[in-house]
PDB file of C-alpha atoms in Angstrom:
ATOM      1  CA  UNK A   1      -0.095  -0.216  -0.094  1.00  0.00           C
ATOM      2  CA  UNK A   2       2.778   2.636   0.904  1.00  0.00           C
ATOM      3  CA  UNK A   3       4.197   1.593  -2.211  1.00  0.00           C
ATOM      4  CA  UNK A   4       1.349   2.310  -4.220  1.00  0.00           C
ATOM      5  CA  UNK A   5       0.781   5.639  -2.444  1.00  0.00           C
ATOM      6  CA  UNK A   6       4.532   6.944  -3.106  1.00  0.00           C
ATOM      7  CA  UNK A   7       4.085   6.087  -6.884  1.00  0.00           C
ATOM      8  CA  UNK A   8       0.925   8.094  -7.172  1.00  0.00           C
ATOM      9  CA  UNK A   9       2.372  10.917  -5.046  1.00  0.00           C
ATOM     10  CA  UNK A  10       5.262  10.720  -7.844  1.00  0.00           C
ATOM     11  CA  UNK A  11       2.929  10.501 -10.481  1.00  0.00           C
ATOM     12  CA  UNK A  12       0.811  13.605  -9.373  1.00  0.00           C
ATOM     13  CA  UNK A  13       4.438  15.592  -8.812  1.00  0.00           C
ATOM     14  CA  UNK A  14       5.122  14.840 -12.480  1.00  0.00           C
ATOM     15  CA  UNK A  15       1.681  15.956 -13.677  1.00  0.00           C
ATOM     16  CA  UNK A  16       2.231  19.535 -11.771  1.00  0.00           C
ATOM     17  CA  UNK A  17       5.786  19.750 -13.058  1.00  0.00           C
ATOM     18  CA  UNK A  18       4.760  19.032 -16.408  1.00  0.00           C
ATOM     19  CA  UNK A  19       1.793  21.673 -16.564  1.00  0.00           C
ATOM     20  CA  UNK A  20       4.006  24.333 -14.853  1.00  0.00           C
ATOM     21  CA  UNK A  21       6.419  23.716 -17.733  1.00  0.00           C
ATOM     22  CA  UNK A  22       3.730  24.080 -20.428  1.00  0.00           C
ATOM     23  CA  UNK A  23       2.518  27.160 -18.565  1.00  0.00           C
ATOM     24  CA  UNK A  24       5.922  28.787 -18.738  1.00  0.00           C
ATOM     25  CA  UNK A  25       6.367  27.881 -22.899  1.00  0.00           C
ATOM     26  CA  UNK A  26       4.499  30.865 -24.254  1.00  0.00           C
ATOM     27  CA  UNK A  27       3.399  30.499 -27.859  1.00  0.00           C
ATOM     28  CA  UNK A  28       4.823  33.471 -29.740  1.00  0.00           C
ATOM     29  CA  UNK A  29       2.999  32.477 -32.823  1.00  0.00           C
ATOM     30  CA  UNK A  30       4.163  32.253 -36.761  1.00  0.00           C
ATOM     31  CA  UNK A  31       7.888  33.597 -37.165  1.00  0.00           C
ATOM     32  CA  UNK A  32       9.465  34.159 -40.909  1.00  0.00           C
ATOM     33  CA  UNK A  33      12.991  33.489 -41.495  1.00  0.00           C
ATOM     34  CA  UNK A  34      14.453  36.677 -42.535  1.00  0.00           C
ATOM     35  CA  UNK A  35      17.895  37.670 -44.384  1.00  0.00           C
ATOM     36  CA  UNK A  36      19.550  41.129 -45.136  1.00  0.00           C
ATOM     37  CA  UNK A  37      19.994  40.703 -49.102  1.00  0.00           C
ATOM     38  CA  UNK A  38      23.307  41.821 -50.276  1.00  0.00           C
ATOM     39  CA  UNK A  39      22.671  42.906 -53.992  1.00  0.00           C
ATOM     40  CA  UNK A  40      25.690  42.605 -56.634  1.00  0.00           C
ATOM     41  CA  UNK A  41      25.406  44.648 -59.906  1.00  0.00           C
ATOM     42  CA  UNK A  42      27.232  47.515 -61.790  1.00  0.00           C
ATOM     43  CA  UNK A  43      27.056  51.076 -61.563  1.00  0.00           C
ATOM     44  CA  UNK A  44      26.782  51.172 -65.328  1.00  0.00           C
ATOM     45  CA  UNK A  45      24.252  49.407 -67.910  1.00  0.00           C
ATOM     46  CA  UNK A  46      25.580  46.163 -69.124  1.00  0.00           C
ATOM     47  CA  UNK A  47      24.859  43.035 -70.647  1.00  0.00           C
ATOM     48  CA  UNK A  48      25.037  39.888 -68.780  1.00  0.00           C
ATOM     49  CA  UNK A  49      27.450  37.577 -70.921  1.00  0.00           C
ATOM     50  CA  UNK A  50      27.643  34.618 -68.409  1.00  0.00           C
ATOM     51  CA  UNK A  51      26.671  33.762 -65.129  1.00  0.00           C
ATOM     52  CA  UNK A  52      28.668  31.509 -62.901  1.00  0.00           C
ATOM     53  CA  UNK A  53      26.460  31.567 -60.024  1.00  0.00           C
ATOM     54  CA  UNK A  54      23.317  29.397 -59.594  1.00  0.00           C
ATOM     55  CA  UNK A  55      20.676  29.653 -56.941  1.00  0.00           C
ATOM     56  CA  UNK A  56      20.995  28.318 -53.490  1.00  0.00           C
ATOM     57  CA  UNK A  57      24.781  27.872 -54.192  1.00  0.00           C
ATOM     58  CA  UNK A  58      27.097  28.876 -51.511  1.00  0.00           C
ATOM     59  CA  UNK A  59      29.926  31.357 -52.524  1.00  0.00           C
ATOM     60  CA  UNK A  60      32.939  32.398 -50.818  1.00  0.00           C
ATOM     61  CA  UNK A  61      33.852  36.299 -50.423  1.00  0.00           C
ATOM     62  CA  UNK A  62      35.582  37.423 -53.902  1.00  0.00           C
ATOM     63  CA  UNK A  63      34.127  34.562 -55.915  1.00  0.00           C
ATOM     64  CA  UNK A  64      33.144  35.443 -59.438  1.00  0.00           C
ATOM     65  CA  UNK A  65      29.417  35.480 -59.804  1.00  0.00           C
ATOM     66  CA  UNK A  66      28.981  36.872 -63.558  1.00  0.00           C
ATOM     67  CA  UNK A  67      30.656  38.373 -66.408  1.00  0.00           C
ATOM     68  CA  UNK A  68      29.306  41.194 -67.863  1.00  0.00           C
ATOM     69  CA  UNK A  69      29.806  43.684 -70.649  1.00  0.00           C
ATOM     70  CA  UNK A  70      29.113  47.516 -70.476  1.00  0.00           C
ATOM     71  CA  UNK A  71      26.999  48.871 -72.910  1.00  0.00           C
ATOM     72  CA  UNK A  72      28.820  52.283 -72.960  1.00  0.00           C
ATOM     73  CA  UNK A  73      32.457  52.175 -74.800  1.00  0.00           C
ATOM     74  CA  UNK A  74      35.252  52.419 -72.494  1.00  0.00           C
ATOM     75  CA  UNK A  75      37.524  54.218 -74.683  1.00  0.00           C
ATOM     76  CA  UNK A  76      35.412  54.894 -77.732  1.00  0.00           C
ATOM     77  CA  UNK A  77      36.687  51.628 -79.577  1.00  0.00           C
ATOM     78  CA  UNK A  78      36.718  48.722 -77.014  1.00  0.00           C
ATOM     79  CA  UNK A  79      33.562  47.516 -74.715  1.00  0.00           C
ATOM     80  CA  UNK A  80      34.633  46.963 -71.384  1.00  0.00           C
ATOM     81  CA  UNK A  81      34.060  43.420 -69.692  1.00  0.00           C
ATOM     82  CA  UNK A  82      34.112  43.394 -65.939  1.00  0.00           C
ATOM     83  CA  UNK A  83      33.830  40.231 -63.491  1.00  0.00           C
ATOM     84  CA  UNK A  84      30.993  40.729 -60.753  1.00  0.00           C
ATOM     85  CA  UNK A  85      32.617  39.490 -57.678  1.00  0.00           C
ATOM     86  CA  UNK A  86      30.639  38.416 -54.121  1.00  0.00           C
ATOM     87  CA  UNK A  87      31.493  41.149 -51.677  1.00  0.00           C
ATOM     88  CA  UNK A  88      31.105  38.691 -48.903  1.00  0.00           C
ATOM     89  CA  UNK A  89      30.787  35.094 -48.313  1.00  0.00           C
ATOM     90  CA  UNK A  90      27.048  34.038 -48.591  1.00  0.00           C
ATOM     91  CA  UNK A  91      24.258  31.897 -50.298  1.00  0.00           C
ATOM     92  CA  UNK A  92      22.767  33.018 -53.832  1.00  0.00           C
ATOM     93  CA  UNK A  93      19.200  33.544 -53.466  1.00  0.00           C
ATOM     94  CA  UNK A  94      18.124  34.949 -56.941  1.00  0.00           C
ATOM     95  CA  UNK A  95      19.576  35.610 -60.430  1.00  0.00           C
ATOM     96  CA  UNK A  96      17.933  38.722 -61.303  1.00  0.00           C
ATOM     97  CA  UNK A  97      19.232  39.208 -64.678  1.00  0.00           C
ATOM     98  CA  UNK A  98      19.854  36.065 -66.942  1.00  0.00           C
ATOM     99  CA  UNK A  99      22.687  35.849 -69.501  1.00  0.00           C
ATOM    100  CA  UNK A 100      21.985  37.888 -72.431  1.00  0.00           C
ATOM    101  CA  UNK A 101      19.660  40.381 -70.847  1.00  0.00           C
ATOM    102  CA  UNK A 102      20.518  43.711 -70.290  1.00  0.00           C
ATOM    103  CA  UNK A 103      20.867  45.090 -66.647  1.00  0.00           C
ATOM    104  CA  UNK A 104      20.213  48.995 -66.162  1.00  0.00           C
ATOM    105  CA  UNK A 105      22.870  51.101 -63.903  1.00  0.00           C
ATOM    106  CA  UNK A 106      22.449  49.963 -60.102  1.00  0.00           C
ATOM    107  CA  UNK A 107      20.185  47.051 -60.733  1.00  0.00           C
ATOM    108  CA  UNK A 108      20.865  44.022 -58.849  1.00  0.00           C
ATOM    109  CA  UNK A 109      22.095  41.092 -61.224  1.00  0.00           C
ATOM    110  CA  UNK A 110      22.572  38.697 -58.413  1.00  0.00           C
ATOM    111  CA  UNK A 111      21.301  38.712 -55.001  1.00  0.00           C
ATOM    112  CA  UNK A 112      22.769  36.558 -52.152  1.00  0.00           C
ATOM    113  CA  UNK A 113      22.769  36.826 -48.225  1.00  0.00           C
ATOM    114  CA  UNK A 114      25.103  35.686 -45.155  1.00  0.00           C
ATOM    115  CA  UNK A 115      23.608  32.671 -43.433  1.00  0.00           C
ATOM    116  CA  UNK A 116      25.474  33.667 -40.287  1.00  0.00           C
ATOM    117  CA  UNK A 117      23.057  36.790 -40.142  1.00  0.00           C
ATOM    118  CA  UNK A 118      19.783  35.337 -40.719  1.00  0.00           C
ATOM    119  CA  UNK A 119      17.108  35.825 -37.951  1.00  0.00           C
ATOM    120  CA  UNK A 120      13.438  34.597 -37.156  1.00  0.00           C
ATOM    121  CA  UNK A 121      11.339  37.416 -36.957  1.00  0.00           C
ATOM    122  CA  UNK A 122       7.458  37.237 -35.379  1.00  0.00           C
ATOM    123  CA  UNK A 123       4.491  39.664 -35.011  1.00  0.00           C
ATOM    124  CA  UNK A 124       3.724  39.307 -31.167  1.00  0.00           C
ATOM    125  CA  UNK A 125       0.624  41.016 -29.424  1.00  0.00           C
ATOM    126  CA  UNK A 126       1.498  43.725 -26.921  1.00  0.00           C
ATOM    127  CA  UNK A 127      -0.244  41.685 -24.162  1.00  0.00           C
ATOM    128  CA  UNK A 128       1.430  38.666 -24.747  1.00  0.00           C
ATOM    129  CA  UNK A 129       5.049  40.925 -25.115  1.00  0.00           C
ATOM    130  CA  UNK A 130       4.785  41.719 -21.874  1.00  0.00           C
ATOM    131  CA  UNK A 131       5.769  38.188 -20.457  1.00  0.00           C
ATOM    132  CA  UNK A 132       8.826  38.286 -22.526  1.00  0.00           C
ATOM    133  CA  UNK A 133      12.367  39.577 -21.780  1.00  0.00           C
ATOM    134  CA  UNK A 134      15.405  40.055 -23.970  1.00  0.00           C
ATOM    135  CA  UNK A 135      17.687  37.196 -23.914  1.00  0.00           C
ATOM    136  CA  UNK A 136      14.971  34.515 -23.394  1.00  0.00           C
ATOM    137  CA  UNK A 137      15.302  31.107 -24.893  1.00  0.00           C
ATOM    138  CA  UNK A 138      12.813  30.313 -27.979  1.00  0.00           C
ATOM    139  CA  UNK A 139      12.240  27.138 -29.794  1.00  0.00           C
ATOM    140  CA  UNK A 140      11.541  27.134 -33.597  1.00  0.00           C
ATOM    141  CA  UNK A 141      10.194  24.231 -35.413  1.00  0.00           C
ATOM    142  CA  UNK A 142       8.988  23.978 -38.891  1.00  0.00           C
ATOM    143  CA  UNK A 143      10.046  23.052 -42.429  1.00  0.00           C
ATOM    144  CA  UNK A 144      13.476  21.809 -43.013  1.00  0.00           C
ATOM    145  CA  UNK A 145      14.005  21.052 -38.987  1.00  0.00           C
ATOM    146  CA  UNK A 146      14.076  17.518 -37.756  1.00  0.00           C
ATOM    147  CA  UNK A 147      14.103  18.860 -34.199  1.00  0.00           C
ATOM    148  CA  UNK A 148      13.412  22.152 -32.545  1.00  0.00           C
ATOM    149  CA  UNK A 149      15.973  25.008 -32.854  1.00  0.00           C
ATOM    150  CA  UNK A 150      16.950  26.677 -30.154  1.00  0.00           C
ATOM    151  CA  UNK A 151      16.905  30.626 -30.729  1.00  0.00           C
ATOM    152  CA  UNK A 152      17.417  33.739 -28.300  1.00  0.00           C
ATOM    153  CA  UNK A 153      15.411  36.734 -28.310  1.00  0.00           C
ATOM    154  CA  UNK A 154      17.476  39.187 -29.261  1.00  0.00           C
ATOM    155  CA  UNK A 155      15.491  42.713 -29.688  1.00  0.00           C
ATOM    156  CA  UNK A 156      11.955  44.249 -30.431  1.00  0.00           C
ATOM    157  CA  UNK A 157      11.623  46.491 -33.655  1.00  0.00           C
ATOM    158  CA  UNK A 158      10.081  49.811 -32.740  1.00  0.00           C
ATOM    159  CA  UNK A 159       6.890  50.667 -34.582  1.00  0.00           C
ATOM    160  CA  UNK A 160       7.436  53.422 -37.341  1.00  0.00           C
ATOM    161  CA  UNK A 161       4.475  53.074 -39.527  1.00  0.00           C
ATOM    162  CA  UNK A 162       1.249  54.952 -37.953  1.00  0.00           C
ATOM    163  CA  UNK A 163      -0.765  53.738 -40.672  1.00  0.00           C
ATOM    164  CA  UNK A 164      -0.323  50.090 -39.972  1.00  0.00           C
ATOM    165  CA  UNK A 165      -3.563  47.837 -40.801  1.00  0.00           C
ATOM    166  CA  UNK A 166      -5.684  47.125 -37.649  1.00  0.00           C
ATOM    167  CA  UNK A 167      -4.281  43.388 -37.499  1.00  0.00           C
ATOM    168  CA  UNK A 168      -0.911  44.447 -36.819  1.00  0.00           C
ATOM    169  CA  UNK A 169      -1.417  47.710 -34.872  1.00  0.00           C
ATOM    170  CA  UNK A 170      -1.099  46.192 -31.741  1.00  0.00           C
ATOM    171  CA  UNK A 171       1.650  44.261 -32.406  1.00  0.00           C
ATOM    172  CA  UNK A 172       5.544  44.291 -32.443  1.00  0.00           C
ATOM    173  CA  UNK A 173       8.106  42.263 -34.161  1.00  0.00           C
ATOM    174  CA  UNK A 174      10.292  40.188 -32.225  1.00  0.00           C
ATOM    175  CA  UNK A 175      13.592  39.014 -33.630  1.00  0.00           C
ATOM    176  CA  UNK A 176      14.974  35.776 -32.780  1.00  0.00           C
ATOM    177  CA  UNK A 177      18.852  34.968 -33.359  1.00  0.00           C
ATOM    178  CA  UNK A 178      19.339  31.029 -33.824  1.00  0.00           C
ATOM    179  CA  UNK A 179      21.969  29.399 -31.585  1.00  0.00           C
ATOM    180  CA  UNK A 180      25.513  29.343 -33.485  1.00  0.00           C
ATOM    181  CA  UNK A 181      25.521  25.796 -33.011  1.00  0.00           C
ATOM    182  CA  UNK A 182      22.662  25.312 -35.293  1.00  0.00           C
ATOM    183  CA  UNK A 183      24.431  27.372 -38.042  1.00  0.00           C
ATOM    184  CA  UNK A 184      25.017  24.328 -40.443  1.00  0.00           C
ATOM    185  CA  UNK A 185      21.042  23.700 -40.279  1.00  0.00           C
ATOM    186  CA  UNK A 186      20.328  27.377 -40.926  1.00  0.00           C
ATOM    187  CA  UNK A 187      22.108  27.261 -44.105  1.00  0.00           C
ATOM    188  CA  UNK A 188      19.797  24.829 -45.664  1.00  0.00           C
ATOM    189  CA  UNK A 189      16.695  26.820 -44.960  1.00  0.00           C
ATOM    190  CA  UNK A 190      15.205  29.295 -47.228  1.00  0.00           C
ATOM    191  CA  UNK A 191      14.490  32.977 -46.281  1.00  0.00           C
ATOM    192  CA  UNK A 192      10.655  33.520 -46.261  1.00  0.00           C
ATOM    193  CA  UNK A 193       9.711  30.120 -44.543  1.00  0.00           C
ATOM    194  CA  UNK A 194       7.505  30.419 -41.995  1.00  0.00           C
ATOM    195  CA  UNK A 195       8.030  28.723 -38.316  1.00  0.00           C
ATOM    196  CA  UNK A 196       6.206  27.897 -34.989  1.00  0.00           C
ATOM    197  CA  UNK A 197       7.902  29.735 -31.945  1.00  0.00           C
ATOM    198  CA  UNK A 198       7.247  29.411 -28.165  1.00  0.00           C
ATOM    199  CA  UNK A 199       9.418  31.488 -25.781  1.00  0.00           C
ATOM    200  CA  UNK A 200      10.598  29.656 -22.343  1.00  0.00           C
ATOM    201  CA  UNK A 201       9.543  32.548 -19.858  1.00  0.00           C
ATOM    202  CA  UNK A 202      11.726  31.091 -17.101  1.00  0.00           C
ATOM    203  CA  UNK A 203      14.846  31.949 -18.891  1.00  0.00           C
ATOM    204  CA  UNK A 204      16.615  35.366 -18.741  1.00  0.00           C
ATOM    205  CA  UNK A 205      15.108  36.382 -15.384  1.00  0.00           C
ATOM    206  CA  UNK A 206      15.928  39.946 -14.379  1.00  0.00           C
ATOM    207  CA  UNK A 207      16.886  41.062 -18.098  1.00  0.00           C
ATOM    208  CA  UNK A 208      15.139  43.808 -19.841  1.00  0.00           C
ATOM    209  CA  UNK A 209      11.243  43.528 -20.447  1.00  0.00           C
ATOM    210  CA  UNK A 210      10.814  43.287 -24.436  1.00  0.00           C
ATOM    211  CA  UNK A 211       8.334  45.916 -24.300  1.00  0.00           C
ATOM    212  CA  UNK A 212      10.548  48.379 -22.725  1.00  0.00           C
ATOM    213  CA  UNK A 213      13.145  47.922 -25.619  1.00  0.00           C
ATOM    214  CA  UNK A 214      11.120  48.891 -28.494  1.00  0.00           C
TER     215      UNK A 214
END
């Protein structure tokens, strides 16, 4: 009988701990993987003569992405040929101007991004945001992830557009930075994909409230 009572007590404690843990995990909503685009092009109008980059390929800093021929003559006799190089290591997201087409002056010919700088952005209602603090641990799940990815609540973007739609007027954008250990996995993800996010509110106790940082 004593053994049964002890087992029942242990089971009850487990249920209580589980419910407390679930209460501490707050659903932040749906996040989008974002990346700052790196545009590569020419200051002058040019014809793309050869494209060496391919979408979703990784390139190193200085790698030749394309060969272009400027439409304006360089010295009045010969047409100038240039090589477009990647200004930094990254992943090619889009070939904006294919071979044989003319790129306008300043128009991006190839766009890439640095996978080390990607982040998750999620719009969080102000009422829920009051539960969050900078530095809290968030768990991200979704396409391309075999298990949940650990991220950190890095910052809250200030609201700058007074004419926002009613659906987003009471929300602020929370930016989550993936754990450096997940960098190899992040490289396989495509910016724009959507993910589910929950935040562990037991972490980063005592740090700056998220609403105060906006």
